[in-house]
Amino acid sequence: MKLWYKNLLAAGLGMALITGCSSSDVEEEPVSELVEIQASVFPEVIWSKSIGNGVGDYYSQLRPTVRYGKIFVADRDGEVRAYDQQTLELVWSKDFNDEFSEQLNIKTKGIRLAAGVTAARNKVFVGGETGLLTALDEATGDVLWSAQVNGELLSAPTVAEDVVTVNSSKGLFEAFNIDDGKKLWTYEMQLPNLTLRGTGSAAYEAGGFFLGTADGKVAVVVKNNGQVAWEQSIYTPTGGNEFTRMADVDMTPLILGDNLFVASYNGNLVSMELRTGRIVWSRKYSSFNELAAAGLSLYLVDDRSGIYSVDRRNGLELWSNTTLKIRDLTSPAVIGDYLVVGDFEGYLHVLNRDDGVVVGRVEVDSDGLYGQPLVVDDKIYLQGRSGKLAIVTLNGDGSVATNEEVAADE
């Protein structure tokens, strides 16, 4: 399961005392076994490369990004690389342990990158569990500046014009000057006693950062001064213990036109007016994954790996697919007429967007997939738990015709 809690042991002991039940009294839902499908799409791994030791079983939302003709990718152990998007040759590599170990007095644990990669304004932004935020030159990988944040950085930085922002595990949303890393302001959020291990990135629109909070709200923070324009609860936590009252919004709010869409754990999927925060409609779904959208449909993977299509005009469910439940699915991504999700065994599943039927499947990384697939120019970029960076096409029509695993030490 993908529920990585802070203070898990203490909370678990408290739960046992409250309920008086042992863990053996709880029947866990089994992982769905893969069944034979009627394939009409044939995804193919057209290129892959080992970029480090991977993330293992640790919580991470690291994912590659593509911009400036390059593929940027980071490894948890502190290495950031850039590959040429066309030739797939290595352009540059930066080892954060060599660069920052003395500064942060890091010895055995390493940098532990977890936030990124974001590419904008000719820079590459990456953050880590130590609170380090770094800006690199996109062309050379040279460090332009670094800043220290109070708390872990677990989600990608958000860039808005001349500002870059990060959301830390301690409830601090901080803004920095994009050119020199000078801190501009801090917005502090109240944290519940128990939250999911994770934070959502902010979305930016019309001078405001739209941010989900750990207590089930969406806040709009003004870029120029860090003040709150409005704040709206999307779910009011209820229940007799901390577990049932968890209501984290651990995703990036999705802005489409004049509306914003967001989901919370243990809570709701809602549509809100962008300018006022007024809730247009609300439906009961529990999720910590990113939303995807195409046409009039929203696509959601819930906390038990159910996949849903919802009409974004009214919240009515169009279809559901529960054949992949408890497979720890990634957030969904849209590619043409299809939806793709990865799972804990490293399979990428292709679904028809019209009815949710699985129409294709390929194994990418046997250690598992964890980050939202990135779709650029009809190619799917994926990062696996073993440290593999892979490119997948749906019908084997990619222009790069190699399918070999290359050692990490080039």
Short mmCIF file of C-alpha atoms in Angstrom, two decimals:
data_model
loop_
_atom_site.label_atom_id
_atom_site.label_comp_id
_atom_site.label_asym_id
_atom_site.label_seq_id
_atom_site.Cartn_x
_atom_site.Cartn_y
_atom_site.Cartn_z
CA MET A 1 0.00 0.00 0.00
CA LYS A 2 1.06 3.56 -0.63
CA LEU A 3 0.04 4.94 2.77
CA TRP A 4 3.29 6.26 4.22
CA TYR A 5 2.40 7.87 7.55
CA LYS A 6 4.38 10.14 9.82
CA ASN A 7 4.69 8.81 13.35
CA LEU A 8 3.29 5.52 12.14
CA LEU A 9 4.37 3.40 15.07
CA ALA A 10 2.92 5.72 17.70
CA ALA A 11 -0.29 6.09 15.75
CA GLY A 12 -0.56 2.34 15.28
CA LEU A 13 -0.12 1.70 18.99
CA GLY A 14 -2.72 4.33 19.76
CA MET A 15 -5.11 2.73 17.31
CA ALA A 16 -4.64 -0.66 18.92
CA LEU A 17 -5.41 0.79 22.33
CA ILE A 18 -8.54 2.49 21.03
CA THR A 19 -9.95 -0.51 19.23
CA GLY A 20 -8.64 -3.29 21.44
CA CYS A 21 -8.05 -5.33 18.29
CA SER A 22 -4.88 -7.02 17.11
CA SER A 23 -3.61 -6.57 13.59
CA SER A 24 -4.62 -10.16 12.83
CA ASP A 25 -8.28 -9.20 13.33
CA VAL A 26 -8.14 -6.94 10.26
CA GLU A 27 -8.70 -8.67 6.93
CA GLU A 28 -6.61 -7.03 4.25
CA GLU A 29 -7.95 -6.80 0.73
CA PRO A 30 -5.83 -8.97 -1.57
CA VAL A 31 -3.79 -7.55 -4.43
CA SER A 32 -5.55 -8.01 -7.76
CA GLU A 33 -3.83 -10.58 -9.93
CA LEU A 34 -3.21 -9.64 -13.54
CA VAL A 35 -5.60 -11.37 -15.94
CA GLU A 36 -5.33 -11.95 -19.65
CA ILE A 37 -6.49 -9.00 -21.74
CA GLN A 38 -7.72 -8.55 -25.29
CA ALA A 39 -4.89 -6.33 -26.41
CA SER A 40 -5.42 -3.77 -29.16
CA VAL A 41 -2.45 -1.58 -28.21
CA PHE A 42 1.07 -2.93 -27.92
CA PRO A 43 3.30 -0.67 -25.79
CA GLU A 44 7.04 -1.11 -26.22
CA VAL A 45 10.05 0.03 -24.19
CA ILE A 46 12.14 1.65 -26.91
CA TRP A 47 14.97 2.88 -24.67
CA SER A 48 16.05 2.56 -21.06
CA LYS A 49 18.97 3.62 -18.93
CA SER A 50 19.99 3.04 -15.32
CA ILE A 51 20.46 6.45 -13.69
CA GLY A 52 21.33 5.34 -10.16
CA ASN A 53 20.29 3.00 -7.38
CA GLY A 54 16.64 4.04 -7.48
CA VAL A 55 14.35 4.74 -4.54
CA GLY A 56 13.83 1.21 -3.26
CA ASP A 57 10.78 1.05 -0.99
CA TYR A 58 11.01 4.68 0.03
CA TYR A 59 8.21 7.13 -0.64
CA SER A 60 9.15 9.28 -3.63
CA GLN A 61 7.47 11.29 -6.35
CA LEU A 62 10.60 11.94 -8.40
CA ARG A 63 9.81 11.95 -12.09
CA PRO A 64 11.67 13.00 -15.23
CA THR A 65 10.86 16.17 -17.11
CA VAL A 66 11.50 17.12 -20.73
CA ARG A 67 12.38 20.65 -21.82
CA TYR A 68 15.06 22.58 -23.71
CA GLY A 69 15.63 19.53 -25.91
CA LYS A 70 16.74 17.48 -22.90
CA ILE A 71 15.43 14.82 -20.53
CA PHE A 72 16.18 15.77 -16.92
CA VAL A 73 16.10 13.09 -14.25
CA ALA A 74 17.19 12.76 -10.60
CA ASP A 75 18.10 9.79 -8.42
CA ARG A 76 17.35 9.67 -4.69
CA ASP A 77 21.03 9.15 -3.89
CA GLY A 78 21.87 12.61 -5.18
CA GLU A 79 22.64 12.39 -8.89
CA VAL A 80 20.93 14.63 -11.45
CA ARG A 81 21.40 14.00 -15.18
CA ALA A 82 20.45 15.56 -18.50
CA TYR A 83 20.12 13.51 -21.70
CA ASP A 84 19.72 14.83 -25.21
CA GLN A 85 16.06 14.31 -26.14
CA GLN A 86 16.88 13.20 -29.69
CA THR A 87 20.18 11.31 -29.47
CA LEU A 88 19.63 10.14 -25.85
CA GLU A 89 23.29 10.78 -25.13
CA LEU A 90 24.35 12.08 -21.72
CA VAL A 91 24.77 15.89 -21.78
CA TRP A 92 25.80 16.45 -18.16
CA SER A 93 25.67 14.85 -14.72
CA LYS A 94 25.81 16.43 -11.26
CA ASP A 95 26.49 14.53 -8.02
CA PHE A 96 24.93 16.44 -5.13
CA ASN A 97 26.89 14.46 -2.55
CA ASP A 98 30.14 15.82 -3.95
CA GLU A 99 28.68 19.30 -4.24
CA PHE A 100 26.91 19.67 -0.87
CA SER A 101 28.13 17.01 1.57
CA GLU A 102 30.45 19.37 3.45
CA GLN A 103 27.85 22.15 3.48
CA LEU A 104 25.15 19.91 4.96
CA ASN A 105 27.50 17.71 7.01
CA ILE A 106 26.02 14.64 5.36
CA LYS A 107 27.97 11.42 5.81
CA THR A 108 26.27 8.08 5.41
CA LYS A 109 22.70 8.99 4.49
CA GLY A 110 23.47 11.16 1.50
CA ILE A 111 21.43 13.96 -0.03
CA ARG A 112 18.22 11.91 -0.58
CA LEU A 113 16.59 13.84 -3.41
CA ALA A 114 12.79 13.60 -3.45
CA ALA A 115 11.42 16.81 -4.97
CA GLY A 116 11.59 17.38 -8.71
CA VAL A 117 12.51 17.62 -11.41
CA THR A 118 11.18 21.05 -12.50
CA ALA A 119 12.69 22.81 -15.53
CA ALA A 120 11.89 26.48 -16.21
CA ARG A 121 13.57 29.80 -16.91
CA ASN A 122 16.67 27.97 -18.22
CA LYS A 123 17.10 26.30 -14.85
CA VAL A 124 16.52 22.90 -13.31
CA PHE A 125 15.11 22.81 -9.77
CA VAL A 126 15.52 19.85 -7.42
CA GLY A 127 14.89 19.44 -3.70
CA GLY A 128 15.59 16.82 -1.06
CA GLU A 129 14.59 15.27 2.23
CA THR A 130 17.24 17.38 3.96
CA GLY A 131 15.38 20.54 2.93
CA LEU A 132 17.92 21.48 0.27
CA LEU A 133 16.53 23.38 -2.74
CA THR A 134 18.90 23.78 -5.66
CA ALA A 135 18.84 25.58 -9.02
CA LEU A 136 21.07 24.19 -11.78
CA ASP A 137 21.92 25.64 -15.17
CA GLU A 138 19.92 23.60 -17.68
CA ALA A 139 22.70 23.67 -20.28
CA THR A 140 25.68 22.73 -18.09
CA GLY A 141 24.36 21.39 -14.77
CA ASP A 142 26.35 24.00 -12.87
CA VAL A 143 24.90 24.97 -9.48
CA LEU A 144 23.51 28.50 -9.71
CA TRP A 145 22.27 28.73 -6.14
CA SER A 146 21.00 26.68 -3.24
CA ALA A 147 18.74 27.39 -0.29
CA GLN A 148 17.84 25.57 2.90
CA VAL A 149 14.17 24.97 3.79
CA ASN A 150 12.82 23.95 7.19
CA GLY A 151 11.42 20.46 6.57
CA GLU A 152 11.60 17.77 3.93
CA LEU A 153 10.91 18.62 0.30
CA LEU A 154 8.82 15.79 -1.17
CA SER A 155 7.09 17.38 -4.17
CA ALA A 156 8.30 19.23 -7.25
CA PRO A 157 9.02 22.97 -6.99
CA THR A 158 6.58 25.32 -8.74
CA VAL A 159 7.89 28.14 -10.94
CA ALA A 160 5.88 31.30 -11.58
CA GLU A 161 7.59 34.04 -13.54
CA ASP A 162 10.38 35.31 -11.24
CA VAL A 163 9.53 33.10 -8.24
CA VAL A 164 10.04 29.44 -7.37
CA THR A 165 8.07 27.91 -4.49
CA VAL A 166 8.32 24.71 -2.46
CA ASN A 167 5.99 23.00 0.02
CA SER A 168 7.76 21.41 2.98
CA SER A 169 6.70 18.56 5.27
CA LYS A 170 6.51 20.99 8.20
CA GLY A 171 3.66 22.96 6.65
CA LEU A 172 5.77 25.80 5.27
CA PHE A 173 5.13 27.08 1.76
CA GLU A 174 8.15 29.19 0.83
CA ALA A 175 8.99 31.43 -2.12
CA PHE A 176 12.46 32.23 -3.47
CA ASN A 177 13.78 34.63 -6.08
CA ILE A 178 14.38 32.52 -9.16
CA ASP A 179 17.68 34.21 -10.07
CA ASP A 180 19.57 34.23 -6.77
CA GLY A 181 17.62 32.02 -4.33
CA LYS A 182 16.83 34.82 -1.89
CA LYS A 183 13.85 33.93 0.31
CA LEU A 184 10.89 36.23 -0.39
CA TRP A 185 8.18 35.06 1.98
CA THR A 186 6.81 32.10 3.94
CA TYR A 187 3.19 30.98 4.31
CA GLU A 188 2.70 28.72 7.32
CA MET A 189 -0.04 26.10 7.41
CA GLN A 190 -1.41 24.28 10.45
CA LEU A 191 -0.58 20.57 10.47
CA PRO A 192 -2.83 17.91 12.03
CA ASN A 193 -1.33 15.41 14.48
CA LEU A 194 -1.15 12.76 11.76
CA THR A 195 -0.69 13.27 8.03
CA LEU A 196 0.27 11.25 4.99
CA ARG A 197 3.97 11.27 4.17
CA GLY A 198 3.88 13.59 1.23
CA THR A 199 3.03 17.09 0.07
CA GLY A 200 1.45 18.41 -3.09
CA SER A 201 3.02 20.91 -5.46
CA ALA A 202 1.24 24.21 -5.99
CA ALA A 203 -0.48 25.20 -9.23
CA TYR A 204 -0.03 28.78 -10.44
CA GLU A 205 -2.58 30.95 -12.21
CA ALA A 206 -3.30 34.69 -12.46
CA GLY A 207 -0.93 35.82 -9.72
CA GLY A 208 -1.82 33.13 -7.19
CA PHE A 209 -0.45 29.79 -6.02
CA PHE A 210 -3.20 27.23 -5.50
CA LEU A 211 -2.11 24.82 -2.79
CA GLY A 212 -3.60 21.78 -1.06
CA THR A 213 -3.13 21.50 2.70
CA ALA A 214 -2.77 18.61 5.13
CA ASP A 215 -6.07 19.47 6.87
CA GLY A 216 -8.26 19.13 3.78
CA LYS A 217 -8.23 22.66 2.36
CA VAL A 218 -7.21 24.56 -0.73
CA ALA A 219 -5.49 27.90 -0.14
CA VAL A 220 -4.61 30.60 -2.66
CA VAL A 221 -1.40 32.42 -1.82
CA VAL A 222 -0.66 35.70 -3.61
CA LYS A 223 2.68 35.60 -5.43
CA ASN A 224 3.67 39.17 -4.68
CA ASN A 225 3.38 39.08 -0.90
CA GLY A 226 2.63 35.54 0.37
CA GLN A 227 -0.77 36.55 1.76
CA VAL A 228 -3.82 34.29 1.49
CA ALA A 229 -6.48 35.41 -0.99
CA TRP A 230 -8.96 32.71 0.02
CA GLU A 231 -9.06 29.35 1.74
CA GLN A 232 -11.72 26.68 1.32
CA SER A 233 -12.28 23.32 3.02
CA ILE A 234 -13.06 20.53 0.61
CA TYR A 235 -13.63 17.96 3.34
CA THR A 236 -14.35 18.25 7.06
CA PRO A 237 -12.52 15.45 8.88
CA THR A 238 -14.69 13.24 11.10
CA GLY A 239 -14.19 10.09 13.13
CA GLY A 240 -13.04 8.98 16.54
CA ASN A 241 -9.31 8.71 15.90
CA GLU A 242 -6.49 10.38 14.01
CA PHE A 243 -6.55 7.84 11.17
CA THR A 244 -10.16 8.49 10.20
CA ARG A 245 -9.66 12.26 10.48
CA MET A 246 -6.79 12.35 7.98
CA ALA A 247 -7.83 14.54 5.04
CA ASP A 248 -4.59 15.48 3.25
CA VAL A 249 -4.69 17.15 -0.13
CA ASP A 250 -1.44 15.63 -1.43
CA MET A 251 -1.85 16.53 -5.08
CA THR A 252 -1.45 19.53 -7.34
CA PRO A 253 -4.79 21.30 -7.88
CA LEU A 254 -5.83 20.93 -11.51
CA ILE A 255 -6.88 24.20 -13.16
CA LEU A 256 -9.14 23.98 -16.21
CA GLY A 257 -10.65 27.24 -17.44
CA ASP A 258 -12.52 28.97 -14.63
CA ASN A 259 -12.55 25.91 -12.38
CA LEU A 260 -10.17 24.08 -10.12
CA PHE A 261 -10.36 20.36 -9.37
CA VAL A 262 -8.83 18.68 -6.35
CA ALA A 263 -9.17 15.49 -4.29
CA SER A 264 -8.33 14.63 -0.69
CA TYR A 265 -7.49 11.49 1.20
CA ASN A 266 -10.47 10.07 3.13
CA GLY A 267 -12.50 12.83 1.54
CA ASN A 268 -13.89 14.25 -1.66
CA LEU A 269 -13.23 15.09 -5.27
CA VAL A 270 -14.47 18.64 -5.83
CA SER A 271 -14.87 21.28 -8.48
CA MET A 272 -14.33 24.85 -7.28
CA GLU A 273 -14.63 28.30 -8.77
CA LEU A 274 -11.13 29.56 -9.40
CA ARG A 275 -11.79 33.14 -8.34
CA THR A 276 -13.83 32.56 -5.18
CA GLY A 277 -13.25 28.99 -4.01
CA ARG A 278 -16.98 28.26 -4.08
CA ILE A 279 -17.58 24.53 -4.41
CA VAL A 280 -19.51 23.76 -7.60
CA TRP A 281 -19.89 20.03 -6.93
CA SER A 282 -18.45 17.42 -4.58
CA ARG A 283 -18.24 13.64 -4.90
CA LYS A 284 -16.96 11.02 -2.45
CA TYR A 285 -13.56 9.76 -3.60
CA SER A 286 -10.43 9.24 -1.51
CA SER A 287 -7.13 9.89 -3.29
CA PHE A 288 -3.59 11.21 -2.90
CA ASN A 289 -2.79 10.93 -6.61
CA GLU A 290 -2.62 13.59 -9.30
CA LEU A 291 -5.64 14.08 -11.54
CA ALA A 292 -5.56 13.84 -15.32
CA ALA A 293 -8.00 15.38 -17.79
CA ALA A 294 -9.00 15.24 -21.44
CA GLY A 295 -12.04 16.80 -23.06
CA LEU A 296 -14.85 16.86 -20.49
CA SER A 297 -13.46 13.97 -18.44
CA LEU A 298 -11.40 13.87 -15.27
CA TYR A 299 -9.40 10.73 -14.50
CA LEU A 300 -8.71 9.66 -10.94
CA VAL A 301 -6.85 6.80 -9.25
CA ASP A 302 -8.14 6.39 -5.70
CA ASP A 303 -6.29 5.22 -2.59
CA ARG A 304 -7.12 1.57 -3.34
CA SER A 305 -6.05 1.77 -6.99
CA GLY A 306 -9.52 2.00 -8.44
CA ILE A 307 -9.55 4.02 -11.67
CA TYR A 308 -12.43 6.38 -12.47
CA SER A 309 -13.60 8.71 -15.20
CA VAL A 310 -15.75 11.61 -14.00
CA ASP A 311 -17.61 14.28 -15.97
CA ARG A 312 -15.92 17.52 -14.95
CA ARG A 313 -19.09 19.53 -15.52
CA ASN A 314 -21.14 17.79 -12.82
CA GLY A 315 -19.02 15.11 -11.11
CA LEU A 316 -21.05 12.21 -12.49
CA GLU A 317 -19.08 8.99 -12.81
CA LEU A 318 -18.72 7.86 -16.43
CA TRP A 319 -16.91 4.57 -15.80
CA SER A 320 -14.81 2.72 -13.23
CA ASN A 321 -12.18 0.01 -13.40
CA THR A 322 -11.38 -2.03 -10.28
CA THR A 323 -9.44 -4.85 -11.96
CA LEU A 324 -6.13 -3.36 -10.75
CA LYS A 325 -7.12 -2.71 -7.11
CA ILE A 326 -4.41 -2.72 -4.43
CA ARG A 327 -1.69 -2.70 -7.10
CA ASP A 328 -0.37 0.64 -5.81
CA LEU A 329 -1.07 2.42 -9.08
CA THR A 330 0.64 5.64 -10.08
CA SER A 331 -1.26 8.77 -10.94
CA PRO A 332 -2.83 8.50 -14.40
CA ALA A 333 -1.66 10.23 -17.57
CA VAL A 334 -3.43 10.78 -20.90
CA ILE A 335 -1.87 9.89 -24.23
CA GLY A 336 -4.16 10.29 -27.23
CA ASP A 337 -7.23 8.10 -26.86
CA TYR A 338 -5.72 6.23 -23.93
CA LEU A 339 -4.97 6.47 -20.24
CA VAL A 340 -1.79 4.98 -18.74
CA VAL A 341 -0.94 3.97 -15.16
CA GLY A 342 2.01 2.09 -13.67
CA ASP A 343 1.91 -0.43 -10.82
CA PHE A 344 4.06 -1.84 -8.00
CA GLU A 345 5.29 -4.75 -10.13
CA GLY A 346 6.56 -2.41 -12.83
CA TYR A 347 3.82 -2.90 -15.42
CA LEU A 348 2.49 0.00 -17.45
CA HIS A 349 -1.22 -0.50 -18.19
CA VAL A 350 -3.00 1.15 -21.12
CA LEU A 351 -6.74 1.83 -20.79
CA ASN A 352 -9.26 2.96 -23.35
CA ARG A 353 -10.39 6.46 -22.28
CA ASP A 354 -13.95 5.83 -23.45
CA ASP A 355 -14.76 2.83 -21.24
CA GLY A 356 -11.76 2.16 -18.96
CA VAL A 357 -10.99 -1.27 -20.41
CA VAL A 358 -7.34 -2.35 -20.25
CA VAL A 359 -6.18 -2.72 -23.87
CA GLY A 360 -2.41 -2.97 -23.49
CA ARG A 361 0.35 -3.79 -21.01
CA VAL A 362 4.15 -3.87 -20.85
CA GLU A 363 6.63 -4.56 -18.05
CA VAL A 364 9.02 -1.63 -17.59
CA ASP A 365 10.82 -2.15 -14.27
CA SER A 366 10.33 -5.32 -12.21
CA ASP A 367 11.04 -3.34 -9.03
CA GLY A 368 7.96 -1.21 -9.66
CA LEU A 369 6.80 2.15 -11.02
CA TYR A 370 5.89 4.96 -8.65
CA GLY A 371 5.78 8.41 -10.30
CA GLN A 372 3.13 9.77 -12.65
CA PRO A 373 4.03 8.92 -16.27
CA LEU A 374 5.14 11.91 -18.31
CA VAL A 375 3.75 12.17 -21.86
CA VAL A 376 5.64 14.31 -24.39
CA ASP A 377 5.32 14.05 -28.19
CA ASP A 378 3.55 10.67 -28.08
CA LYS A 379 6.25 9.15 -25.90
CA ILE A 380 5.84 8.07 -22.28
CA TYR A 381 8.72 8.78 -19.89
CA LEU A 382 8.87 6.65 -16.73
CA GLN A 383 11.08 6.28 -13.69
CA GLY A 384 11.27 2.93 -11.91
CA ARG A 385 12.16 2.00 -8.35
CA SER A 386 15.36 0.28 -9.48
CA GLY A 387 16.66 3.55 -10.95
CA LYS A 388 15.62 2.85 -14.51
CA LEU A 389 14.64 5.70 -16.82
CA ALA A 390 12.54 4.35 -19.69
CA ILE A 391 10.77 5.62 -22.79
CA VAL A 392 7.67 3.76 -23.98
CA THR A 393 5.62 4.12 -27.14
CA LEU A 394 2.20 2.54 -27.55
CA ASN A 395 2.76 0.82 -30.86
CA GLY A 396 6.49 0.43 -31.08
CA ASP A 397 6.75 3.35 -33.50
CA GLY A 398 9.52 5.28 -31.74
CA SER A 399 12.44 6.59 -33.74
CA VAL A 400 15.00 5.36 -31.22
CA ALA A 401 15.29 1.64 -31.83
CA THR A 402 17.45 0.48 -28.96
CA ASN A 403 16.05 -1.49 -26.05
CA GLU A 404 19.10 -2.16 -23.93
CA GLU A 405 19.91 -1.61 -20.30
CA VAL A 406 23.10 0.38 -19.87
CA ALA A 407 25.15 0.40 -16.69
CA ALA A 408 24.89 3.42 -14.42
CA ASP A 409 28.62 4.17 -14.50
CA GLU A 410 29.09 5.55 -18.01
#
